[in-house]
Amino acid sequence: MKSGAGKSNASNGAAGGIMVGGAMMTPDKDIVTNAIASNDHTTLVAAVKAADLVATLQGPGPFTVFAPTNAAFNKLPAGTVETLVKPENKATLTKILTYHVVPGRVLAMELKDGQTLTTVQGETLTVVKKGNSVMLRDAKGGTSTVTIPNVVSSNGVTHVIDTVLMPAQ
C-alpha cells in the first residue's frame, strides 16, 4: 500500500521494517519476537510473560496490539506494575493486557475519528484523530497517543502508545 499520502515507509508499515526501541521490527517476525527486541518494551514483555500471553500473541492472529512503552508503564502509580505481575494478580493483569489487543490487522490509516474498537478483553476503545495524530480513549476516559504506528509483524500489527489503557473493570 503506497497510498500513504506522502507518508514515509515507517508510517505506512513498509516491508523493510521500523526501528522501535533501538531494534529493527520486521514483518517476518511475530508480534512478541519483535517486542522482545525493543528496549522500550521490556516492561510490556515482562507483563505478557507474567500473564502467560506469549503463546497467544505468537499465534496466527492476526492481532492489532497497542503497545505501551516502559515510559507509559512508569506513568502508573508507584508499585502498580510490581503488584500486577504477582501471580495472585494474573487475572487483573490479563484483563489490562488483552484490553490493548484488537482482533484483526488494523493499520493507522484505517482508523477513523470516533470509531470504536472492541478489544480481546471485551470492552471498547474509542479512536480520536486530530490532524495526523491518532489517540485512543479508554473506558475510564484516559487517552493514549500512538507514537509509532504500523509496526507490521507476521501475525498482525503493533502501534506503540505513550500511556497504558485501562478497562472499566
XYZ file of N, CA and C in Angstrom:
507
model
N 0.837 -1.185 0.000
C 0.000 0.000 0.000
C 0.875 1.239 0.000
N 0.971 1.876 -1.114
C 1.797 3.074 -1.193
C 0.942 4.330 -1.180
N -0.339 4.195 -0.889
C -1.218 5.359 -0.901
C -1.228 6.075 0.435
N -0.086 6.224 1.043
C 0.003 6.857 2.349
C 0.082 8.366 2.293
N -0.361 8.975 1.212
C -0.396 10.432 1.064
C 0.933 11.071 1.452
N 2.004 10.577 0.846
C 3.310 11.172 1.083
C 3.959 10.745 2.381
N 3.405 9.760 3.038
C 3.978 9.300 4.305
C 5.237 8.483 4.036
N 6.115 8.457 5.023
C 7.335 7.674 4.888
C 7.020 6.193 5.023
N 7.981 5.365 4.662
C 7.803 3.926 4.814
C 7.501 3.564 6.259
N 8.103 4.269 7.210
C 7.896 3.954 8.616
C 6.443 4.124 9.012
N 5.767 5.105 8.458
C 4.408 5.347 8.911
C 3.377 4.479 8.207
N 3.721 3.867 7.091
C 2.708 3.016 6.472
C 3.070 1.544 6.497
N 4.026 1.164 7.347
C 4.305 -0.239 7.576
C 4.942 -0.931 6.397
N 5.905 -0.314 5.761
C 6.553 -0.900 4.590
C 7.345 -2.148 4.971
N 7.632 -2.949 3.986
C 8.230 -4.262 4.186
C 9.603 -4.223 4.855
N 10.336 -3.121 4.754
C 11.690 -3.082 5.285
C 11.790 -3.120 6.792
N 10.752 -2.755 7.487
C 10.785 -2.749 8.938
C 10.853 -1.340 9.493
N 10.703 -1.246 10.802
C 10.655 0.031 11.505
C 11.504 -0.087 12.761
N 12.272 0.960 13.066
C 13.060 0.980 14.298
C 12.159 1.303 15.485
N 12.206 0.455 16.494
C 11.462 0.679 17.730
C 12.375 0.268 18.882
N 12.599 1.164 19.806
C 13.396 0.839 20.976
C 14.792 0.348 20.642
N 15.385 0.916 19.598
C 16.753 0.569 19.226
C 16.903 -0.712 18.428
N 15.795 -1.309 18.007
C 15.864 -2.546 17.237
C 14.957 -2.453 16.007
N 15.338 -3.158 14.962
C 14.529 -3.181 13.750
C 13.395 -4.191 13.913
N 12.170 -3.696 13.811
C 10.987 -4.557 13.845
C 10.684 -4.938 12.398
N 10.647 -6.227 12.101
C 10.456 -6.667 10.723
C 9.216 -7.545 10.579
N 8.591 -7.475 9.391
C 7.342 -8.205 9.184
C 7.487 -9.723 9.119
N 8.706 -10.234 9.110
C 8.880 -11.688 9.087
C 8.875 -12.285 10.493
N 8.845 -11.436 11.534
C 8.825 -11.905 12.927
C 7.437 -11.670 13.511
N 7.063 -12.504 14.500
C 5.756 -12.309 15.132
C 5.802 -11.124 16.103
N 4.643 -10.736 16.580
C 4.499 -9.569 17.451
C 5.396 -9.671 18.686
N 5.403 -10.822 19.345
C 6.180 -10.985 20.576
C 7.676 -10.930 20.286
N 8.127 -11.611 19.244
C 9.552 -11.613 18.908
C 10.033 -10.195 18.612
N 9.232 -9.422 17.886
C 9.591 -8.026 17.631
C 9.629 -7.238 18.936
N 8.641 -7.407 19.799
C 8.580 -6.657 21.057
C 9.761 -6.981 21.967
N 10.155 -8.242 22.004
C 11.281 -8.656 22.854
C 12.555 -7.904 22.473
N 12.712 -7.586 21.193
C 13.913 -6.893 20.719
C 13.941 -5.411 21.100
N 12.789 -4.836 21.445
C 12.684 -3.406 21.724
C 13.091 -3.069 23.155
N 14.075 -2.194 23.304
C 14.475 -1.731 24.633
C 13.382 -0.898 25.300
N 12.431 -0.392 24.522
C 11.348 0.439 25.059
C 10.155 -0.372 25.553
N 10.208 -1.704 25.394
C 9.046 -2.528 25.737
C 9.372 -3.665 26.706
N 10.417 -3.501 27.520
C 10.793 -4.570 28.455
C 9.717 -4.805 29.516
N 9.065 -3.751 29.968
C 8.002 -3.904 30.963
C 6.813 -4.635 30.353
N 6.428 -4.259 29.133
C 5.322 -4.929 28.450
C 5.635 -6.407 28.255
N 6.838 -6.722 27.810
C 7.222 -8.116 27.584
C 7.168 -8.898 28.896
N 7.665 -8.315 29.982
C 7.616 -8.980 31.291
C 6.163 -9.226 31.710
N 5.293 -8.251 31.451
C 3.881 -8.394 31.810
C 3.205 -9.472 30.970
N 3.504 -9.512 29.680
C 2.934 -10.533 28.789
C 3.376 -11.924 29.246
N 4.627 -12.051 29.650
C 5.124 -13.337 30.169
C 4.413 -13.695 31.471
N 4.259 -12.736 32.386
C 3.602 -12.986 33.676
C 2.148 -13.399 33.493
N 1.506 -12.898 32.438
C 0.098 -13.222 32.176
C -0.062 -14.477 31.309
N 1.056 -15.111 30.961
C 1.036 -16.303 30.094
C 0.363 -16.022 28.744
N 0.636 -14.859 28.170
C 0.048 -14.496 26.875
C 1.025 -14.628 25.711
N 2.250 -15.091 25.973
C 3.250 -15.189 24.907
C 2.758 -16.096 23.782
N 2.321 -17.306 24.112
C 1.887 -18.259 23.081
C 0.716 -17.696 22.272
N -0.214 -17.050 22.957
C -1.365 -16.463 22.261
C -0.910 -15.412 21.260
N -0.054 -14.494 21.710
C 0.385 -13.400 20.837
C 1.429 -13.842 19.805
N 1.894 -15.087 19.910
C 2.742 -15.648 18.862
C 1.915 -16.499 17.912
N 0.621 -16.636 18.201
C -0.282 -17.431 17.368
C -0.555 -16.745 16.047
N -1.383 -17.382 15.208
C -1.594 -16.893 13.842
C -2.285 -15.531 13.745
N -3.091 -15.185 14.758
C -3.772 -13.888 14.699
C -4.714 -13.823 13.515
N -4.774 -12.689 12.832
C -3.963 -11.502 13.103
C -4.475 -10.704 14.297
N -3.536 -9.981 14.917
C -3.837 -9.128 16.059
C -3.368 -7.717 15.770
N -4.060 -6.754 16.371
C -3.574 -5.385 16.423
C -3.287 -5.119 17.895
N -2.031 -4.780 18.189
C -1.620 -4.550 19.572
C -1.245 -3.085 19.750
N -1.831 -2.463 20.755
C -1.459 -1.109 21.151
C -0.476 -1.304 22.306
N 0.814 -1.090 22.017
C 1.894 -1.488 22.913
C 2.447 -0.319 23.722
N 2.119 -0.262 25.023
C 2.660 0.805 25.873
C 4.177 0.636 26.056
N 4.870 1.756 26.048
C 6.313 1.756 26.283
C 6.596 1.635 27.779
N 7.870 1.443 28.115
C 8.272 1.452 29.527
C 7.868 2.773 30.176
N 8.059 3.891 29.450
C 7.691 5.208 29.981
C 6.191 5.281 30.270
N 5.378 4.618 29.440
C 3.929 4.588 29.680
C 3.628 3.863 30.987
N 4.278 2.720 31.209
C 4.070 1.986 32.460
C 4.561 2.795 33.653
N 5.618 3.586 33.443
C 6.162 4.413 34.533
C 5.205 5.519 34.953
N 4.216 5.863 34.115
C 3.213 6.876 34.474
C 2.209 6.346 35.500
N 2.128 5.014 35.621
C 1.196 4.430 36.583
C 1.676 4.722 38.008
N 0.769 4.718 38.979
C 1.191 4.959 40.366
C 2.304 3.990 40.784
N 3.205 4.472 41.616
C 4.344 3.666 42.084
C 3.865 2.322 42.613
N 4.547 1.265 42.198
C 4.239 -0.077 42.676
C 3.178 -0.820 41.889
N 2.493 -0.135 40.971
C 1.404 -0.770 40.219
C 1.895 -1.961 39.407
N 2.947 -1.760 38.621
C 3.446 -2.834 37.763
C 3.926 -4.006 38.615
N 4.677 -3.710 39.662
C 5.192 -4.766 40.538
C 4.051 -5.586 41.145
N 2.961 -4.923 41.483
C 1.802 -5.610 42.046
C 1.099 -6.453 40.989
N 0.925 -5.889 39.802
C 0.200 -6.600 38.744
C 0.895 -7.873 38.277
N 2.223 -7.900 38.287
C 2.931 -9.086 37.773
C 3.030 -10.215 38.804
N 2.506 -10.004 40.009
C 2.487 -11.074 41.008
C 1.471 -12.133 40.566
N 1.778 -13.416 40.814
C 0.879 -14.499 40.376
C -0.574 -14.329 40.828
N -0.794 -13.803 42.022
C -2.171 -13.660 42.519
C -2.964 -12.577 41.769
N -2.285 -11.754 40.985
C -2.969 -10.695 40.221
C -3.000 -10.986 38.720
N -2.749 -12.243 38.359
C -2.680 -12.619 36.943
C -3.979 -12.280 36.187
N -5.132 -12.500 36.800
C -6.410 -12.229 36.123
C -6.550 -10.744 35.791
N -6.195 -9.880 36.737
C -6.273 -8.432 36.504
C -5.271 -8.010 35.427
N -4.061 -8.525 35.518
C -3.036 -8.212 34.520
C -3.492 -8.651 33.127
N -4.068 -9.840 33.038
C -4.550 -10.355 31.755
C -5.639 -9.448 31.185
N -6.558 -8.974 32.036
C -7.615 -8.054 31.576
C -7.007 -6.780 30.989
N -6.031 -6.224 31.697
C -5.410 -4.976 31.229
C -4.670 -5.208 29.913
N -3.899 -6.282 29.831
C -3.128 -6.544 28.609
C -4.031 -6.859 27.420
N -5.062 -7.678 27.619
C -5.935 -8.019 26.492
C -6.811 -6.832 26.086
N -6.900 -5.824 26.940
C -7.583 -4.575 26.588
C -6.767 -3.780 25.565
N -5.499 -4.130 25.394
C -4.618 -3.480 24.420
C -4.552 -4.228 23.091
N -5.373 -5.273 22.941
C -5.334 -6.115 21.740
C -6.703 -6.115 21.070
N -6.692 -5.900 19.746
C -7.907 -5.918 18.945
C -7.745 -7.035 17.914
N -8.786 -7.856 17.712
C -8.680 -8.892 16.683
C -8.524 -8.261 15.295
N -7.728 -8.891 14.445
C -7.533 -8.411 13.079
C -6.320 -7.504 12.966
N -5.997 -7.134 11.730
C -4.854 -6.261 11.446
C -5.421 -4.903 11.045
N -5.289 -3.916 11.934
C -5.841 -2.584 11.680
C -4.681 -1.591 11.581
N -4.466 -1.060 10.382
C -3.427 -0.059 10.173
C -3.954 1.317 10.570
N -3.052 2.233 10.900
C -3.432 3.566 11.376
C -4.335 4.291 10.380
N -4.058 4.132 9.091
C -4.862 4.852 8.095
C -6.302 4.333 8.026
N -6.556 3.173 8.590
C -7.911 2.608 8.599
C -8.727 3.100 9.792
N -8.067 3.710 10.757
C -8.761 4.198 11.947
C -9.437 5.526 11.651
N -10.677 5.652 12.083
C -11.470 6.862 11.835
C -11.829 7.516 13.165
N -11.893 8.847 13.172
C -12.259 9.585 14.379
C -13.635 9.127 14.866
N -13.722 8.801 16.147
C -14.987 8.371 16.738
C -15.247 6.878 16.623
N -14.425 6.164 15.870
C -14.587 4.724 15.694
C -14.373 4.005 17.028
N -15.160 2.965 17.283
C -14.930 2.154 18.471
C -14.323 0.824 18.048
N -13.365 0.371 18.821
C -12.689 -0.896 18.582
C -12.999 -1.810 19.758
N -13.506 -3.005 19.479
C -13.768 -3.963 20.547
C -12.503 -4.775 20.774
N -12.030 -4.748 22.002
C -10.777 -5.413 22.343
C -11.009 -6.899 22.624
N -9.923 -7.663 22.671
C -9.989 -9.076 23.027
C -10.561 -9.227 24.443
N -10.312 -8.254 25.306
C -10.816 -8.259 26.685
C -12.342 -8.107 26.705
N -12.917 -7.507 25.647
C -14.371 -7.388 25.549
C -14.913 -5.979 25.629
N -14.131 -5.052 26.177
C -14.576 -3.660 26.239
C -14.078 -2.916 25.006
N -14.449 -1.644 24.887
C -14.091 -0.890 23.686
C -13.092 0.228 23.960
N -12.401 0.587 22.901
C -11.533 1.766 22.845
C -12.148 2.680 21.798
N -12.030 3.993 21.985
C -12.536 4.947 21.009
C -11.358 5.656 20.348
N -11.384 5.702 19.022
C -10.333 6.370 18.252
C -10.605 7.866 18.233
N -9.565 8.653 18.490
C -9.656 10.111 18.413
C -8.547 10.549 17.463
N -8.941 11.136 16.319
C -7.938 11.608 15.358
C -7.955 13.128 15.334
N -6.758 13.694 15.454
C -6.595 15.143 15.359
C -5.437 15.378 14.418
N -5.730 15.881 13.235
C -4.682 16.068 12.237
C -4.075 14.728 11.906
N -2.752 14.634 12.014
C -2.072 13.375 11.734
C -1.918 12.495 12.964
N -2.363 12.979 14.126
C -2.163 12.168 15.318
C -3.371 11.279 15.592
N -3.073 10.082 16.086
C -4.101 9.110 16.439
C -3.995 8.871 17.942
N -5.121 9.010 18.616
C -5.182 8.743 20.046
C -6.277 7.721 20.300
N -6.213 7.104 21.461
C -7.232 6.156 21.895
C -7.756 6.626 23.238
N -9.087 6.577 23.400
C -9.707 6.898 24.685
C -10.163 5.581 25.290
N -9.752 5.333 26.532
C -10.113 4.080 27.179
C -11.441 4.203 27.921
N -11.860 3.109 28.527
C -13.157 3.042 29.202
C -13.257 3.985 30.392
N -12.118 4.395 30.946
C -12.129 5.302 32.097
C -11.942 6.756 31.683
N -11.873 7.019 30.356
C -11.740 8.386 29.870
C -10.307 8.841 29.656
N -9.344 7.992 29.979
C -7.941 8.330 29.745
C -7.602 8.234 28.267
N -6.572 8.943 27.847
C -6.171 8.879 26.440
C -4.706 8.491 26.316
N -4.414 7.869 25.185
C -3.059 7.471 24.848
C -2.824 7.832 23.396
N -1.633 8.331 23.099
C -1.285 8.722 21.736
C -0.427 7.654 21.091
N -0.737 7.350 19.826
C 0.092 6.434 19.051
C 1.346 7.209 18.651
N 2.504 6.737 19.113
C 3.764 7.426 18.821
C 4.501 6.809 17.637
N 4.346 5.516 17.429
C 4.907 4.829 16.258
C 3.819 3.903 15.725
N 3.210 4.274 14.582
C 2.138 3.440 14.034
C 2.686 2.345 13.119
N 1.835 1.356 12.873
C 2.040 0.389 11.794
C 3.340 -0.392 11.847
N 3.659 -0.966 12.989
C 4.814 -1.852 13.096
C 4.286 -3.241 12.708
N 4.499 -3.588 11.447
C 3.919 -4.811 10.891
C 4.738 -6.032 11.302
N 4.027 -7.061 11.762
C 4.621 -8.345 12.130
C 3.963 -9.437 11.295
N 4.479 -10.653 11.396
C 3.935 -11.756 10.609
C 2.507 -12.103 11.008
N 2.121 -11.792 12.242
C 0.774 -12.149 12.708
C -0.047 -10.932 13.148
N 0.276 -9.777 12.593
C -0.519 -8.599 12.915
C 0.263 -7.317 12.816
N -0.177 -6.345 13.583
C 0.450 -5.021 13.563
C 0.446 -4.461 14.989
N 1.497 -3.727 15.302
C 1.612 -3.075 16.606
C 1.656 -1.574 16.403
N 0.990 -0.854 17.282
C 1.067 0.597 17.326
C 1.632 0.936 18.707
N 2.775 1.613 18.753
C 3.394 1.988 20.020
C 2.590 3.153 20.604
N 2.265 3.050 21.905
C 1.491 4.103 22.569
C 2.223 4.611 23.812
N 1.850 5.837 24.230
C 2.577 6.507 25.311
C 1.918 6.434 26.682
N 0.769 5.756 26.794
C 0.054 5.647 28.064
C -0.643 4.286 28.120
N -0.639 3.666 29.287
C -1.334 2.396 29.463
C -2.843 2.666 29.456
N -3.570 1.878 28.675
C -5.025 1.996 28.589
C -5.665 1.161 29.696
N -6.749 1.664 30.278
C -7.390 0.961 31.383
C -8.847 0.619 31.070
N -9.182 -0.667 31.215
C -10.589 -1.065 31.030
C -11.427 -0.569 32.208
N -12.749 -0.579 32.028
C -13.644 -0.132 33.103
C -13.577 -1.071 34.295
N -13.359 -2.371 34.036
C -13.346 -3.351 35.127
C -12.029 -4.075 35.185
